[in-house]
Amino acid sequence: MDTLIALSPLLLMFLLMWFFIIRPAQKRQKATKDMQTELRRGDRIVTIGGLHGLVDAVDDTTIYITVADGTRLQFERQAIARVVESAKATI
């Protein structure tokens, strides 16, 4: 019984760390992965490097985006940070 009481602060700290640090990070990671999986042609995106562009084509692991004046760039899906405007919203 004394051991349980002695370990209770440690267990409490672990639970608090789980709910305030680990769990939200897992949710953000899942949301980012879902967003990257659902990319489609016509989405306006921002890369992790800050480059803005329009999704031109989508492969299994790569995304082709169009930037100024028809310049076409190839990126990995993981390089997409966020969708600014979804193609679904414009339809």
PDB file of N, CA and C in Angstrom, residues 4-45:
ATOM      1  N   LEU A   4       2.132   1.990  -3.494  1.00  0.00           N
ATOM      2  CA  LEU A   4       1.125   2.613  -4.351  1.00  0.00           C
ATOM      3  C   LEU A   4       1.010   4.108  -4.066  1.00  0.00           C
ATOM      4  N   ILE A   5       1.032   4.465  -2.821  1.00  0.00           N
ATOM      5  CA  ILE A   5       0.959   5.879  -2.443  1.00  0.00           C
ATOM      6  C   ILE A   5       2.220   6.611  -2.900  1.00  0.00           C
ATOM      7  N   ALA A   6       3.361   5.956  -2.797  1.00  0.00           N
ATOM      8  CA  ALA A   6       4.616   6.577  -3.214  1.00  0.00           C
ATOM      9  C   ALA A   6       4.674   6.767  -4.736  1.00  0.00           C
ATOM     10  N   LEU A   7       4.073   5.851  -5.481  1.00  0.00           N
ATOM     11  CA  LEU A   7       4.091   5.938  -6.942  1.00  0.00           C
ATOM     12  C   LEU A   7       2.961   6.786  -7.514  1.00  0.00           C
ATOM     13  N   SER A   8       1.977   7.127  -6.715  1.00  0.00           N
ATOM     14  CA  SER A   8       0.825   7.870  -7.230  1.00  0.00           C
ATOM     15  C   SER A   8       1.195   9.235  -7.828  1.00  0.00           C
ATOM     16  N   PRO A   9       2.115  10.024  -7.261  1.00  0.00           N
ATOM     17  CA  PRO A   9       2.476  11.281  -7.939  1.00  0.00           C
ATOM     18  C   PRO A   9       3.108  11.051  -9.315  1.00  0.00           C
ATOM     19  N   LEU A  10       3.911  10.002  -9.419  1.00  0.00           N
ATOM     20  CA  LEU A  10       4.535   9.682 -10.695  1.00  0.00           C
ATOM     21  C   LEU A  10       3.482   9.268 -11.725  1.00  0.00           C
ATOM     22  N   LEU A  11       2.542   8.443 -11.307  1.00  0.00           N
ATOM     23  CA  LEU A  11       1.463   8.032 -12.201  1.00  0.00           C
ATOM     24  C   LEU A  11       0.594   9.217 -12.603  1.00  0.00           C
ATOM     25  N   LEU A  12       0.317  10.095 -11.668  1.00  0.00           N
ATOM     26  CA  LEU A  12      -0.473  11.283 -11.955  1.00  0.00           C
ATOM     27  C   LEU A  12       0.248  12.177 -12.969  1.00  0.00           C
ATOM     28  N   MET A  13       1.556  12.344 -12.809  1.00  0.00           N
ATOM     29  CA  MET A  13       2.330  13.147 -13.766  1.00  0.00           C
ATOM     30  C   MET A  13       2.301  12.524 -15.158  1.00  0.00           C
ATOM     31  N   PHE A  14       2.390  11.204 -15.232  1.00  0.00           N
ATOM     32  CA  PHE A  14       2.335  10.522 -16.521  1.00  0.00           C
ATOM     33  C   PHE A  14       0.978  10.727 -17.181  1.00  0.00           C
ATOM     34  N   LEU A  15      -0.094  10.589 -16.419  1.00  0.00           N
ATOM     35  CA  LEU A  15      -1.433  10.786 -16.977  1.00  0.00           C
ATOM     36  C   LEU A  15      -1.638  12.220 -17.454  1.00  0.00           C
ATOM     37  N   LEU A  16      -1.179  13.178 -16.681  1.00  0.00           N
ATOM     38  CA  LEU A  16      -1.304  14.574 -17.093  1.00  0.00           C
ATOM     39  C   LEU A  16      -0.500  14.844 -18.364  1.00  0.00           C
ATOM     40  N   MET A  17       0.702  14.288 -18.425  1.00  0.00           N
ATOM     41  CA  MET A  17       1.523  14.456 -19.613  1.00  0.00           C
ATOM     42  C   MET A  17       0.833  13.825 -20.819  1.00  0.00           C
ATOM     43  N   TRP A  18       0.219  12.680 -20.635  1.00  0.00           N
ATOM     44  CA  TRP A  18      -0.485  12.005 -21.720  1.00  0.00           C
ATOM     45  C   TRP A  18      -1.622  12.869 -22.250  1.00  0.00           C
ATOM     46  N   PHE A  19      -2.446  13.405 -21.351  1.00  0.00           N
ATOM     47  CA  PHE A  19      -3.623  14.159 -21.783  1.00  0.00           C
ATOM     48  C   PHE A  19      -3.294  15.554 -22.307  1.00  0.00           C
ATOM     49  N   PHE A  20      -2.211  16.171 -21.839  1.00  0.00           N
ATOM     50  CA  PHE A  20      -1.916  17.534 -22.255  1.00  0.00           C
ATOM     51  C   PHE A  20      -0.832  17.654 -23.318  1.00  0.00           C
ATOM     52  N   ILE A  21      -0.030  16.609 -23.520  1.00  0.00           N
ATOM     53  CA  ILE A  21       1.053  16.697 -24.499  1.00  0.00           C
ATOM     54  C   ILE A  21       0.932  15.626 -25.583  1.00  0.00           C
ATOM     55  N   ILE A  22       0.905  14.380 -25.190  1.00  0.00           N
ATOM     56  CA  ILE A  22       0.966  13.286 -26.156  1.00  0.00           C
ATOM     57  C   ILE A  22      -0.324  13.167 -26.958  1.00  0.00           C
ATOM     58  N   ARG A  23      -1.451  13.173 -26.307  1.00  0.00           N
ATOM     59  CA  ARG A  23      -2.740  13.000 -26.987  1.00  0.00           C
ATOM     60  C   ARG A  23      -3.015  14.107 -28.011  1.00  0.00           C
ATOM     61  N   PRO A  24      -2.849  15.392 -27.666  1.00  0.00           N
ATOM     62  CA  PRO A  24      -3.067  16.433 -28.684  1.00  0.00           C
ATOM     63  C   PRO A  24      -2.098  16.329 -29.868  1.00  0.00           C
ATOM     64  N   ALA A  25      -0.865  15.925 -29.597  1.00  0.00           N
ATOM     65  CA  ALA A  25       0.104  15.764 -30.684  1.00  0.00           C
ATOM     66  C   ALA A  25      -0.328  14.647 -31.627  1.00  0.00           C
ATOM     67  N   GLN A  26      -0.863  13.564 -31.087  1.00  0.00           N
ATOM     68  CA  GLN A  26      -1.355  12.472 -31.921  1.00  0.00           C
ATOM     69  C   GLN A  26      -2.538  12.926 -32.770  1.00  0.00           C
ATOM     70  N   LYS A  27      -3.420  13.730 -32.200  1.00  0.00           N
ATOM     71  CA  LYS A  27      -4.572  14.237 -32.955  1.00  0.00           C
ATOM     72  C   LYS A  27      -4.119  15.141 -34.098  1.00  0.00           C
ATOM     73  N   ARG A  28      -3.153  16.035 -33.831  1.00  0.00           N
ATOM     74  CA  ARG A  28      -2.631  16.919 -34.879  1.00  0.00           C
ATOM     75  C   ARG A  28      -1.965  16.110 -35.987  1.00  0.00           C
ATOM     76  N   GLN A  29      -1.213  15.088 -35.597  1.00  0.00           N
ATOM     77  CA  GLN A  29      -0.526  14.252 -36.573  1.00  0.00           C
ATOM     78  C   GLN A  29      -1.529  13.520 -37.464  1.00  0.00           C
ATOM     79  N   LYS A  30      -2.598  13.009 -36.880  1.00  0.00           N
ATOM     80  CA  LYS A  30      -3.631  12.315 -37.647  1.00  0.00           C
ATOM     81  C   LYS A  30      -4.352  13.279 -38.580  1.00  0.00           C
ATOM     82  N   ALA A  31      -4.657  14.485 -38.099  1.00  0.00           N
ATOM     83  CA  ALA A  31      -5.333  15.481 -38.935  1.00  0.00           C
ATOM     84  C   ALA A  31      -4.460  15.885 -40.122  1.00  0.00           C
ATOM     85  N   THR A  32      -3.161  16.038 -39.896  1.00  0.00           N
ATOM     86  CA  THR A  32      -2.244  16.393 -40.976  1.00  0.00           C
ATOM     87  C   THR A  32      -2.160  15.274 -42.002  1.00  0.00           C
ATOM     88  N   LYS A  33      -2.078  14.043 -41.534  1.00  0.00           N
ATOM     89  CA  LYS A  33      -2.012  12.905 -42.449  1.00  0.00           C
ATOM     90  C   LYS A  33      -3.292  12.796 -43.266  1.00  0.00           C
ATOM     91  N   ASP A  34      -4.446  12.988 -42.629  1.00  0.00           N
ATOM     92  CA  ASP A  34      -5.719  12.946 -43.351  1.00  0.00           C
ATOM     93  C   ASP A  34      -5.787  14.043 -44.410  1.00  0.00           C
ATOM     94  N   MET A  35      -5.337  15.251 -44.056  1.00  0.00           N
ATOM     95  CA  MET A  35      -5.340  16.363 -45.002  1.00  0.00           C
ATOM     96  C   MET A  35      -4.457  16.041 -46.203  1.00  0.00           C
ATOM     97  N   GLN A  36      -3.276  15.483 -45.955  1.00  0.00           N
ATOM     98  CA  GLN A  36      -2.359  15.159 -47.043  1.00  0.00           C
ATOM     99  C   GLN A  36      -2.894  14.027 -47.912  1.00  0.00           C
ATOM    100  N   THR A  37      -3.655  13.127 -47.337  1.00  0.00           N
ATOM    101  CA  THR A  37      -4.236  12.026 -48.094  1.00  0.00           C
ATOM    102  C   THR A  37      -5.379  12.502 -48.980  1.00  0.00           C
ATOM    103  N   GLU A  38      -6.115  13.506 -48.535  1.00  0.00           N
ATOM    104  CA  GLU A  38      -7.301  13.977 -49.254  1.00  0.00           C
ATOM    105  C   GLU A  38      -7.013  15.088 -50.258  1.00  0.00           C
ATOM    106  N   LEU A  39      -5.742  15.375 -50.528  1.00  0.00           N
ATOM    107  CA  LEU A  39      -5.414  16.411 -51.506  1.00  0.00           C
ATOM    108  C   LEU A  39      -5.928  16.013 -52.880  1.00  0.00           C
ATOM    109  N   ARG A  40      -6.440  17.008 -53.612  1.00  0.00           N
ATOM    110  CA  ARG A  40      -6.935  16.741 -54.958  1.00  0.00           C
ATOM    111  C   ARG A  40      -6.606  17.914 -55.863  1.00  0.00           C
ATOM    112  N   ARG A  41      -6.743  17.690 -57.146  1.00  0.00           N
ATOM    113  CA  ARG A  41      -6.435  18.721 -58.136  1.00  0.00           C
ATOM    114  C   ARG A  41      -7.321  19.945 -57.904  1.00  0.00           C
ATOM    115  N   GLY A  42      -6.698  21.116 -57.946  1.00  0.00           N
ATOM    116  CA  GLY A  42      -7.431  22.363 -57.766  1.00  0.00           C
ATOM    117  C   GLY A  42      -7.323  22.950 -56.374  1.00  0.00           C
ATOM    118  N   ASP A  43      -6.794  22.188 -55.409  1.00  0.00           N
ATOM    119  CA  ASP A  43      -6.617  22.711 -54.049  1.00  0.00           C
ATOM    120  C   ASP A  43      -5.506  23.756 -54.038  1.00  0.00           C
ATOM    121  N   ARG A  44      -5.730  24.838 -53.323  1.00  0.00           N
ATOM    122  CA  ARG A  44      -4.674  25.833 -53.093  1.00  0.00           C
ATOM    123  C   ARG A  44      -3.981  25.433 -51.792  1.00  0.00           C
ATOM    124  N   ILE A  45      -2.654  25.264 -51.866  1.00  0.00           N
ATOM    125  CA  ILE A  45      -1.905  24.725 -50.724  1.00  0.00           C
ATOM    126  C   ILE A  45      -0.717  25.606 -50.365  1.00  0.00           C
TER     127      ILE A  45
END
